PDB file of C-alpha atoms in Angstrom:
ATOM      1  CA  MET A 298      -4.020  19.399 -27.198  1.00 47.00           C
ATOM      2  CA  LYS A 299      -1.738  17.279 -24.973  1.00 52.00           C
ATOM      3  CA  VAL A 300      -0.485  15.454 -28.065  1.00 48.00           C
ATOM      4  CA  THR A 301      -0.228  18.709 -30.020  1.00 55.00           C
ATOM      5  CA  VAL A 302       1.825  20.462 -27.328  1.00 62.00           C
ATOM      6  CA  GLY A 303       3.489  17.562 -25.536  1.00 66.00           C
ATOM      7  CA  GLY A 304       4.874  15.809 -28.615  1.00 75.00           C
ATOM      8  CA  PRO A 305       6.795  18.767 -30.064  1.00 79.00           C
ATOM      9  CA  LEU A 306       7.886  19.809 -26.573  1.00 79.00           C
ATOM     10  CA  LYS A 307       9.448  16.403 -25.887  1.00 83.00           C
ATOM     11  CA  LEU A 308      10.991  16.293 -29.360  1.00 81.00           C
ATOM     12  CA  ALA A 309      12.510  19.765 -29.138  1.00 85.00           C
ATOM     13  CA  PHE A 310      13.784  19.723 -25.532  1.00 87.00           C
ATOM     14  CA  ARG A 311      14.094  15.968 -24.788  1.00 90.00           C
ATOM     15  CA  PRO A 312      13.344  16.356 -21.050  1.00 93.00           C
ATOM     16  CA  TRP A 313      14.716  13.555 -18.904  1.00 95.00           C
ATOM     17  CA  VAL A 314      12.520  12.122 -16.177  1.00 95.00           C
ATOM     18  CA  GLU A 315      13.033   9.927 -13.126  1.00 97.00           C
ATOM     19  CA  GLY A 316      10.355   8.297 -10.990  1.00 97.00           C
ATOM     20  CA  LEU A 317       7.569   7.859 -13.544  1.00 96.00           C
ATOM     21  CA  GLU A 318       6.760   4.581 -11.839  1.00 97.00           C
ATOM     22  CA  ASN A 319       5.626   6.567  -8.788  1.00 97.00           C
ATOM     23  CA  VAL A 320       2.701   8.100 -10.683  1.00 97.00           C
ATOM     24  CA  PRO A 321      -0.380   5.853 -10.255  1.00 96.00           C
ATOM     25  CA  ALA A 322      -1.888   4.532 -13.461  1.00 95.00           C
ATOM     26  CA  GLU A 323      -5.314   5.539 -12.226  1.00 95.00           C
ATOM     27  CA  GLY A 324      -6.979   7.240  -9.288  1.00 96.00           C
ATOM     28  CA  PRO A 325      -6.402  10.620  -7.683  1.00 97.00           C
ATOM     29  CA  ALA A 326      -2.989  11.981  -6.758  1.00 97.00           C
ATOM     30  CA  ILE A 327      -1.437  15.380  -6.073  1.00 97.00           C
ATOM     31  CA  LEU A 328       1.748  16.413  -7.870  1.00 97.00           C
ATOM     32  CA  ALA A 329       3.423  19.019  -5.626  1.00 97.00           C
ATOM     33  CA  SER A 330       6.255  20.677  -7.516  1.00 96.00           C
ATOM     34  CA  ASN A 331       8.849  23.371  -7.102  1.00 96.00           C
ATOM     35  CA  HIS A 332       8.303  26.268  -9.496  1.00 94.00           C
ATOM     36  CA  LEU A 333      11.188  27.663 -11.522  1.00 93.00           C
ATOM     37  CA  SER A 334       9.601  28.708 -14.798  1.00 88.00           C
ATOM     38  CA  PHE A 335       6.364  29.461 -16.625  1.00 82.00           C
ATOM     39  CA  SER A 336       7.102  26.314 -18.670  1.00 85.00           C
ATOM     40  CA  ASP A 337       6.890  23.973 -15.644  1.00 89.00           C
ATOM     41  CA  SER A 338       3.169  23.479 -16.245  1.00 86.00           C
ATOM     42  CA  PHE A 339       3.938  22.276 -19.763  1.00 87.00           C
ATOM     43  CA  PHE A 340       6.972  20.034 -19.230  1.00 91.00           C
ATOM     44  CA  LEU A 341       5.459  17.973 -16.405  1.00 92.00           C
ATOM     45  CA  PRO A 342       2.258  17.032 -18.284  1.00 91.00           C
ATOM     46  CA  ALA A 343       4.326  16.352 -21.406  1.00 90.00           C
ATOM     47  CA  VAL A 344       6.168  13.418 -19.782  1.00 92.00           C
ATOM     48  CA  LEU A 345       3.075  11.836 -18.222  1.00 93.00           C
ATOM     49  CA  ASP A 346       0.509   9.550 -19.841  1.00 90.00           C
ATOM     50  CA  ARG A 347      -2.259  11.003 -17.685  1.00 92.00           C
ATOM     51  CA  LYS A 348      -3.755  14.486 -17.733  1.00 90.00           C
ATOM     52  CA  VAL A 349      -2.591  16.878 -15.013  1.00 92.00           C
ATOM     53  CA  THR A 350      -4.766  19.820 -14.029  1.00 91.00           C
ATOM     54  CA  PHE A 351      -3.070  22.960 -12.730  1.00 87.00           C
ATOM     55  CA  ILE A 352      -4.542  26.189 -11.410  1.00 78.00           C
ATOM     56  CA  ALA A 353      -4.256  29.366 -13.491  1.00 70.00           C
ATOM     57  CA  LYS A 354      -5.592  32.870 -12.954  1.00 63.00           C
ATOM     58  CA  ALA A 355      -8.957  33.489 -14.612  1.00 60.00           C
ATOM     59  CA  GLU A 356      -7.601  36.428 -16.618  1.00 61.00           C
ATOM     60  CA  TYR A 357      -5.883  33.943 -18.940  1.00 59.00           C
ATOM     61  CA  PHE A 358      -9.326  32.678 -19.933  1.00 61.00           C
ATOM     62  CA  THR A 359     -11.321  35.898 -20.105  1.00 63.00           C
ATOM     63  CA  THR A 360      -9.121  38.262 -22.113  1.00 65.00           C
ATOM     64  CA  PRO A 361     -11.158  39.553 -25.089  1.00 72.00           C
ATOM     65  CA  GLY A 362     -10.119  39.448 -28.733  1.00 72.00           C
ATOM     66  CA  VAL A 363      -8.528  36.839 -30.968  1.00 61.00           C
ATOM     67  CA  LYS A 364      -5.362  36.666 -28.875  1.00 56.00           C
ATOM     68  CA  GLY A 365      -7.444  36.191 -25.730  1.00 58.00           C
ATOM     69  CA  ARG A 366      -9.443  33.347 -27.255  1.00 63.00           C
ATOM     70  CA  LEU A 367      -6.298  31.621 -28.491  1.00 59.00           C
ATOM     71  CA  THR A 368      -4.681  31.977 -25.061  1.00 57.00           C
ATOM     72  CA  ALA A 369      -7.781  30.549 -23.351  1.00 59.00           C
ATOM     73  CA  ALA A 370      -7.898  27.620 -25.767  1.00 62.00           C
ATOM     74  CA  PHE A 371      -4.230  26.887 -25.189  1.00 62.00           C
ATOM     75  CA  PHE A 372      -4.461  26.924 -21.400  1.00 63.00           C
ATOM     76  CA  LYS A 373      -7.548  24.747 -21.416  1.00 63.00           C
ATOM     77  CA  GLY A 374      -5.830  22.320 -23.764  1.00 61.00           C
ATOM     78  CA  VAL A 375      -2.792  21.875 -21.526  1.00 60.00           C
ATOM     79  CA  GLY A 376      -4.928  21.268 -18.444  1.00 62.00           C
ATOM     80  CA  GLN A 377      -4.987  24.680 -16.804  1.00 71.00           C
ATOM     81  CA  LEU A 378      -8.022  25.416 -14.647  1.00 69.00           C
ATOM     82  CA  PRO A 379      -9.237  29.027 -14.274  1.00 65.00           C
ATOM     83  CA  VAL A 380      -9.588  30.410 -10.764  1.00 65.00           C
ATOM     84  CA  ASP A 381     -11.498  33.608 -10.050  1.00 58.00           C
ATOM     85  CA  ARG A 382      -9.459  35.714  -7.617  1.00 51.00           C
ATOM     86  CA  SER A 383     -12.132  38.341  -7.056  1.00 51.00           C
ATOM     87  CA  GLY A 384     -13.833  36.618  -4.095  1.00 48.00           C
ATOM     88  CA  ALA A 385     -13.461  37.629  -0.490  1.00 43.00           C
ATOM     89  CA  ARG A 386     -10.784  34.986   0.139  1.00 51.00           C
ATOM     90  CA  GLY A 387      -9.146  35.426  -3.266  1.00 49.00           C
ATOM     91  CA  ALA A 388      -7.577  32.602  -5.204  1.00 54.00           C
ATOM     92  CA  GLY A 389      -6.835  30.448  -2.134  1.00 71.00           C
ATOM     93  CA  GLU A 390     -10.321  29.109  -1.440  1.00 81.00           C
ATOM     94  CA  ALA A 391     -11.113  28.841  -5.152  1.00 77.00           C
ATOM     95  CA  ALA A 392      -7.943  26.816  -5.762  1.00 80.00           C
ATOM     96  CA  ILE A 393      -8.711  24.481  -2.866  1.00 87.00           C
ATOM     97  CA  LYS A 394     -12.251  23.893  -4.099  1.00 88.00           C
ATOM     98  CA  SER A 395     -11.055  23.290  -7.659  1.00 87.00           C
ATOM     99  CA  GLY A 396      -8.336  20.900  -6.511  1.00 91.00           C
ATOM    100  CA  ILE A 397     -10.784  18.858  -4.466  1.00 93.00           C
ATOM    101  CA  GLU A 398     -13.138  18.617  -7.448  1.00 92.00           C
ATOM    102  CA  VAL A 399     -10.320  17.406  -9.709  1.00 94.00           C
ATOM    103  CA  LEU A 400      -9.264  14.734  -7.231  1.00 95.00           C
ATOM    104  CA  GLU A 401     -12.833  13.595  -6.581  1.00 95.00           C
ATOM    105  CA  ARG A 402     -13.031  12.824 -10.302  1.00 95.00           C
ATOM    106  CA  GLY A 403     -10.074  10.480  -9.820  1.00 96.00           C
ATOM    107  CA  GLU A 404      -7.629  12.725 -11.727  1.00 95.00           C
ATOM    108  CA  LEU A 405      -4.174  14.202 -11.138  1.00 96.00           C
ATOM    109  CA  PHE A 406      -3.949  17.658  -9.587  1.00 95.00           C
ATOM    110  CA  GLY A 407      -0.790  19.754  -9.957  1.00 94.00           C
ATOM    111  CA  ILE A 408       0.108  22.449  -7.456  1.00 92.00           C
ATOM    112  CA  TYR A 409       3.083  24.665  -6.613  1.00 93.00           C
ATOM    113  CA  PRO A 410       3.305  24.893  -2.802  1.00 93.00           C
ATOM    114  CA  GLU A 411       5.573  27.952  -2.998  1.00 93.00           C
ATOM    115  CA  GLY A 412       2.634  29.838  -4.511  1.00 87.00           C
ATOM    116  CA  THR A 413       4.740  31.596  -7.140  1.00 87.00           C
ATOM    117  CA  ARG A 414       7.879  31.118  -9.200  1.00 89.00           C
ATOM    118  CA  SER A 415      11.192  31.214  -7.384  1.00 93.00           C
ATOM    119  CA  PRO A 416      12.823  34.616  -7.914  1.00 92.00           C
ATOM    120  CA  ASP A 417      16.373  33.244  -7.839  1.00 92.00           C
ATOM    121  CA  GLY A 418      16.327  29.465  -8.333  1.00 93.00           C
ATOM    122  CA  ARG A 419      16.229  28.627  -4.630  1.00 95.00           C
ATOM    123  CA  LEU A 420      13.428  26.666  -2.950  1.00 97.00           C
ATOM    124  CA  TYR A 421      11.175  28.739  -0.721  1.00 96.00           C
ATOM    125  CA  ARG A 422       8.841  27.973   2.152  1.00 95.00           C
ATOM    126  CA  GLY A 423       5.607  26.261   1.121  1.00 95.00           C
ATOM    127  CA  LYS A 424       2.284  27.927   1.805  1.00 91.00           C
ATOM    128  CA  PRO A 425       0.243  25.652   4.105  1.00 84.00           C
ATOM    129  CA  GLY A 426      -3.251  26.452   2.848  1.00 79.00           C
ATOM    130  CA  GLY A 427      -3.733  24.918  -0.579  1.00 86.00           C
ATOM    131  CA  LEU A 428      -1.638  21.765  -0.759  1.00 92.00           C
ATOM    132  CA  ALA A 429      -2.199  20.480   2.765  1.00 94.00           C
ATOM    133  CA  ARG A 430      -5.910  21.224   2.894  1.00 93.00           C
ATOM    134  CA  VAL A 431      -6.569  19.541  -0.446  1.00 94.00           C
ATOM    135  CA  ALA A 432      -4.502  16.505   0.554  1.00 95.00           C
ATOM    136  CA  LEU A 433      -6.218  16.084   3.918  1.00 95.00           C
ATOM    137  CA  ALA A 434      -9.708  16.776   2.580  1.00 93.00           C
ATOM    138  CA  THR A 435      -9.407  14.144  -0.150  1.00 94.00           C
ATOM    139  CA  GLY A 436      -6.937  11.628   1.264  1.00 94.00           C
ATOM    140  CA  ALA A 437      -5.112  11.675  -2.080  1.00 96.00           C
ATOM    141  CA  PRO A 438      -1.404  10.769  -1.992  1.00 97.00           C
ATOM    142  CA  VAL A 439       1.076  13.591  -2.549  1.00 97.00           C
ATOM    143  CA  LEU A 440       3.909  13.065  -5.026  1.00 98.00           C
ATOM    144  CA  PRO A 441       6.809  15.509  -4.531  1.00 98.00           C
ATOM    145  CA  VAL A 442       8.167  16.715  -7.872  1.00 98.00           C
ATOM    146  CA  ALA A 443      11.403  18.520  -8.707  1.00 98.00           C
ATOM    147  CA  MET A 444      11.727  20.499 -11.920  1.00 97.00           C
ATOM    148  CA  ILE A 445      15.380  20.771 -12.940  1.00 96.00           C
ATOM    149  CA  ASP A 446      16.847  23.612 -15.053  1.00 94.00           C
ATOM    150  CA  THR A 447      13.507  24.795 -16.443  1.00 93.00           C
ATOM    151  CA  GLU A 448      14.460  28.338 -15.424  1.00 91.00           C
ATOM    152  CA  LYS A 449      17.326  28.066 -17.927  1.00 91.00           C
ATOM    153  CA  VAL A 450      14.903  27.074 -20.692  1.00 89.00           C
ATOM    154  CA  GLN A 451      12.750  30.145 -20.169  1.00 75.00           C
ATOM    155  CA  PRO A 452      14.108  32.649 -17.654  1.00 72.00           C
ATOM    156  CA  PRO A 453      11.565  35.083 -16.178  1.00 66.00           C
ATOM    157  CA  GLY A 454      10.796  37.874 -18.614  1.00 69.00           C
ATOM    158  CA  LYS A 455      12.079  35.975 -21.658  1.00 70.00           C
ATOM    159  CA  VAL A 456       9.662  35.037 -24.442  1.00 71.00           C
ATOM    160  CA  VAL A 457      11.826  32.867 -26.690  1.00 77.00           C
ATOM    161  CA  PRO A 458      12.965  29.648 -24.922  1.00 79.00           C
ATOM    162  CA  LYS A 459      16.473  28.221 -25.119  1.00 84.00           C
ATOM    163  CA  LEU A 460      17.010  24.646 -26.298  1.00 85.00           C
ATOM    164  CA  ILE A 461      18.336  23.356 -22.969  1.00 88.00           C
ATOM    165  CA  ARG A 462      17.440  19.867 -21.764  1.00 92.00           C
ATOM    166  CA  PRO A 463      15.458  20.118 -18.510  1.00 95.00           C
ATOM    167  CA  GLY A 464      14.791  17.323 -16.048  1.00 95.00           C
ATOM    168  CA  ILE A 465      11.962  16.089 -13.834  1.00 97.00           C
ATOM    169  CA  ARG A 466      12.228  13.947 -10.713  1.00 98.00           C
ATOM    170  CA  ILE A 467       9.076  12.443  -9.219  1.00 98.00           C
ATOM    171  CA  GLY A 468       9.347  11.138  -5.696  1.00 97.00           C
ATOM    172  CA  ARG A 469       7.495   8.370  -3.930  1.00 97.00           C
ATOM    173  CA  PRO A 470       3.946   9.163  -2.806  1.00 97.00           C
ATOM    174  CA  LEU A 471       3.546  10.598   0.679  1.00 97.00           C
ATOM    175  CA  ASP A 472       0.642   9.366   2.784  1.00 94.00           C
ATOM    176  CA  PHE A 473      -0.947  11.817   5.212  1.00 94.00           C
ATOM    177  CA  SER A 474      -3.907   9.675   6.218  1.00 90.00           C
ATOM    178  CA  ARG A 475      -2.727   9.970   9.834  1.00 91.00           C
ATOM    179  CA  TYR A 476      -3.952  13.571   9.734  1.00 92.00           C
ATOM    180  CA  GLN A 477      -7.320  12.802   8.137  1.00 85.00           C
ATOM    181  CA  GLY A 478     -10.020  15.225   9.253  1.00 84.00           C
ATOM    182  CA  MET A 479      -7.509  17.733  10.612  1.00 89.00           C
ATOM    183  CA  GLU A 480      -7.407  20.004   7.569  1.00 86.00           C
ATOM    184  CA  HIS A 481      -8.336  23.033   9.684  1.00 87.00           C
ATOM    185  CA  ASP A 482      -5.526  22.598  12.206  1.00 92.00           C
ATOM    186  CA  ARG A 483      -2.878  25.125  11.226  1.00 92.00           C
ATOM    187  CA  PHE A 484      -0.087  23.200  12.965  1.00 95.00           C
ATOM    188  CA  VAL A 485      -0.979  20.066  11.026  1.00 95.00           C
ATOM    189  CA  LEU A 486      -1.156  22.048   7.769  1.00 95.00           C
ATOM    190  CA  ARG A 487       2.288  23.445   8.474  1.00 95.00           C
ATOM    191  CA  ALA A 488       3.719  20.007   9.263  1.00 95.00           C
ATOM    192  CA  VAL A 489       2.294  18.452   6.078  1.00 96.00           C
ATOM    193  CA  THR A 490       3.579  21.292   3.932  1.00 96.00           C
ATOM    194  CA  ASP A 491       7.052  21.234   5.470  1.00 96.00           C
ATOM    195  CA  GLU A 492       7.326  17.473   4.947  1.00 97.00           C
ATOM    196  CA  VAL A 493       6.469  17.857   1.272  1.00 97.00           C
ATOM    197  CA  MET A 494       8.911  20.751   0.834  1.00 97.00           C
ATOM    198  CA  TYR A 495      11.673  18.706   2.453  1.00 97.00           C
ATOM    199  CA  GLU A 496      11.141  15.920  -0.062  1.00 98.00           C
ATOM    200  CA  ILE A 497      11.137  18.420  -2.939  1.00 98.00           C
ATOM    201  CA  MET A 498      14.389  19.858  -1.619  1.00 98.00           C
ATOM    202  CA  LYS A 499      16.011  16.412  -1.586  1.00 97.00           C
ATOM    203  CA  LEU A 500      14.847  15.707  -5.138  1.00 97.00           C
ATOM    204  CA  SER A 501      15.834  19.084  -6.575  1.00 97.00           C
ATOM    205  CA  GLY A 502      19.061  19.749  -4.692  1.00 96.00           C
ATOM    206  CA  GLN A 503      17.989  23.381  -4.289  1.00 96.00           C
ATOM    207  CA  GLU A 504      19.065  25.586  -1.451  1.00 96.00           C
ATOM    208  CA  TYR A 505      16.107  25.995   0.914  1.00 96.00           C
ATOM    209  CA  VAL A 506      15.071  29.432   2.160  1.00 95.00           C
ATOM    210  CA  ASP A 507      12.659  29.490   5.098  1.00 94.00           C
ATOM    211  CA  VAL A 508      10.679  32.510   3.913  1.00 93.00           C
ATOM    212  CA  TYR A 509       7.845  32.814   1.418  1.00 92.00           C
ATOM    213  CA  ALA A 510       8.817  33.475  -2.186  1.00 90.00           C
ATOM    214  CA  THR A 511       6.253  36.271  -2.356  1.00 87.00           C
ATOM    215  CA  ALA A 512       7.984  38.015   0.570  1.00 88.00           C
ATOM    216  CA  MET A 513      11.370  37.604  -1.110  1.00 87.00           C
ATOM    217  CA  LYS A 514       9.986  39.039  -4.338  1.00 84.00           C
ATOM    218  CA  ARG A 515       8.734  42.066  -2.418  1.00 87.00           C
ATOM    219  CA  GLN A 516      12.141  42.462  -0.795  1.00 84.00           C
ATOM    220  CA  LEU A 517      13.875  42.220  -4.156  1.00 79.00           C
ATOM    221  CA  ALA A 518      11.412  44.658  -5.709  1.00 81.00           C
ATOM    222  CA  ASP A 519      11.929  47.057  -2.791  1.00 83.00           C
ATOM    223  CA  ALA A 520      15.702  46.705  -3.175  1.00 80.00           C
ATOM    224  CA  VAL A 521      15.498  47.404  -6.901  1.00 81.00           C
ATOM    225  CA  LYS A 522      13.246  50.405  -6.234  1.00 84.00           C
ATOM    226  CA  ALA A 523      15.614  51.678  -3.549  1.00 82.00           C
ATOM    227  CA  GLU A 524      18.550  51.282  -5.933  1.00 81.00           C
ATOM    228  CA  ARG A 525      16.691  53.114  -8.692  1.00 85.00           C
ATOM    229  CA  ASP A 526      15.660  55.852  -6.265  1.00 84.00           C
ATOM    230  CA  ALA A 527      19.272  56.164  -5.135  1.00 83.00           C
ATOM    231  CA  GLU A 528      20.432  56.386  -8.756  1.00 83.00           C
ATOM    232  CA  LYS A 529      17.795  59.033  -9.493  1.00 85.00           C
ATOM    233  CA  ALA A 530      18.807  60.964  -6.372  1.00 83.00           C
ATOM    234  CA  GLU A 531      22.480  60.698  -7.348  1.00 82.00           C
ATOM    235  CA  LYS A 532      21.708  61.908 -10.881  1.00 86.00           C
ATOM    236  CA  ALA A 533      19.596  64.736  -9.489  1.00 84.00           C
ATOM    237  CA  GLU A 534      22.386  65.741  -7.098  1.00 84.00           C
ATOM    238  CA  LEU A 535      24.920  65.545  -9.915  1.00 83.00           C
ATOM    239  CA  ALA A 536      22.632  67.679 -12.088  1.00 84.00           C
ATOM    240  CA  ARG A 537      22.269  70.196  -9.252  1.00 86.00           C
ATOM    241  CA  ALA A 538      26.045  70.264  -8.757  1.00 85.00           C
ATOM    242  CA  GLU A 539      26.635  70.726 -12.482  1.00 85.00           C
ATOM    243  CA  LYS A 540      24.027  73.491 -12.584  1.00 86.00           C
ATOM    244  CA  ALA A 541      25.615  75.189  -9.585  1.00 86.00           C
ATOM    245  CA  GLU A 542      29.022  74.859 -11.243  1.00 86.00           C
ATOM    246  CA  ARG A 543      27.667  76.396 -14.452  1.00 86.00           C
ATOM    247  CA  GLU A 544      26.063  79.228 -12.514  1.00 86.00           C
ATOM    248  CA  ALA A 545      29.288  79.802 -10.619  1.00 87.00           C
ATOM    249  CA  ALA A 546      31.216  79.847 -13.897  1.00 85.00           C
ATOM    250  CA  LYS A 547      28.738  82.332 -15.356  1.00 87.00           C
ATOM    251  CA  GLU A 548      28.987  84.513 -12.259  1.00 87.00           C
ATOM    252  CA  ALA A 549      32.790  84.373 -12.435  1.00 86.00           C
ATOM    253  CA  ALA A 550      32.624  85.337 -16.103  1.00 86.00           C
ATOM    254  CA  ARG A 551      30.339  88.256 -15.271  1.00 87.00           C
ATOM    255  CA  GLU A 552      32.684  89.432 -12.522  1.00 86.00           C
ATOM    256  CA  LEU A 553      35.623  89.132 -14.877  1.00 85.00           C
ATOM    257  CA  GLN A 554      33.795  91.172 -17.500  1.00 87.00           C
ATOM    258  CA  LYS A 555      33.071  93.840 -14.880  1.00 88.00           C
ATOM    259  CA  GLU A 556      36.732  93.971 -13.890  1.00 86.00           C
ATOM    260  CA  LEU A 557      37.785  94.160 -17.518  1.00 85.00           C
ATOM    261  CA  ARG A 558      35.319  96.981 -18.155  1.00 88.00           C
ATOM    262  CA  LYS A 559      36.599  98.841 -15.100  1.00 87.00           C
ATOM    263  CA  GLU A 560      40.193  98.429 -16.249  1.00 86.00           C
ATOM    264  CA  ALA A 561      39.214  99.567 -19.747  1.00 85.00           C
ATOM    265  CA  GLU A 562      37.434 102.622 -18.337  1.00 85.00           C
ATOM    266  CA  LYS A 563      40.475 103.442 -16.156  1.00 86.00           C
ATOM    267  CA  GLU A 564      42.734 103.086 -19.160  1.00 84.00           C
ATOM    268  CA  VAL A 565      40.556 105.459 -21.148  1.00 85.00           C
ATOM    269  CA  GLN A 566      40.585 107.940 -18.253  1.00 85.00           C
ATOM    270  CA  ARG A 567      44.374 107.718 -18.029  1.00 85.00           C
ATOM    271  CA  GLU A 568      44.708 108.320 -21.754  1.00 83.00           C
ATOM    272  CA  GLN A 569      42.341 111.307 -21.557  1.00 83.00           C
ATOM    273  CA  GLN A 570      44.268 112.743 -18.633  1.00 83.00           C
ATOM    274  CA  ALA A 571      47.533 112.235 -20.492  1.00 81.00           C
ATOM    275  CA  ALA A 572      46.133 113.964 -23.589  1.00 80.00           C
ATOM    276  CA  GLU A 573      44.870 116.894 -21.517  1.00 79.00           C
ATOM    277  CA  GLN A 574      48.237 117.141 -19.824  1.00 78.00           C
ATOM    278  CA  ARG A 575      50.013 117.270 -23.183  1.00 77.00           C
ATOM    279  CA  ARG A 576      47.701 120.048 -24.408  1.00 77.00           C
ATOM    280  CA  SER A 577      48.251 122.102 -21.309  1.00 76.00           C
ATOM    281  CA  ASP A 578      52.033 121.870 -21.450  1.00 71.00           C
ATOM    282  CA  PRO A 579      53.726 125.049 -23.038  1.00 63.00           C
TER     283      PRO A 579
END
């Protein structure tokens, strides 16, 4: 599947890559990358000679029907590993366990420290749980990776990719053996994660935002919802104003009709009085 997917991908998009020499020819290593697009998990393995295993939600592998089976086969073929998020600790513990197993087999493990795709192309704060704990538990070197322009190839929400040439920069391996056995110290986990994110920032040239991408996505979603609610409220107020204006116009028309009827009745009375006066005159 790597040949089937990777070959056409390289031929069609011609991704450029720097730092391939930093990827060990054998043995375990962690590829910690920024995350701009759904296609990141395809472009990075495509430029490497070795298999890279990423984490993917289990739903990609369990959807029923022909489409579900094809999707599962595709994700397995490109090195995606299903993680069941239904446990008490969710995907976090499952991802850590899976990553350790991959590295103990002497393979490459890919992870996105931000935890989700960047909502706006900036680099967000890394989550300390997965990356740091896997690195310290296994002693595997961490290679910072920067994906360049992949969000332009396939922007969020778009199905058909654009033929834009993306890039990949792979940094020198980071050694955290000085923290060995301290994978449960939250200050150490934070320090390891921040060091990796700093290297990714230097490689990618992205603006760094010291908040979690998930929090920013919630803020953006809340802002969009607030804007939509404001638009709905404005439309509702406009509709109420238009309705009130129509009612006022109708009421004015009714009052005018009353006045016209009164004037008509008075005119009839005047004409009757005039006719009676003419008949009574000698």
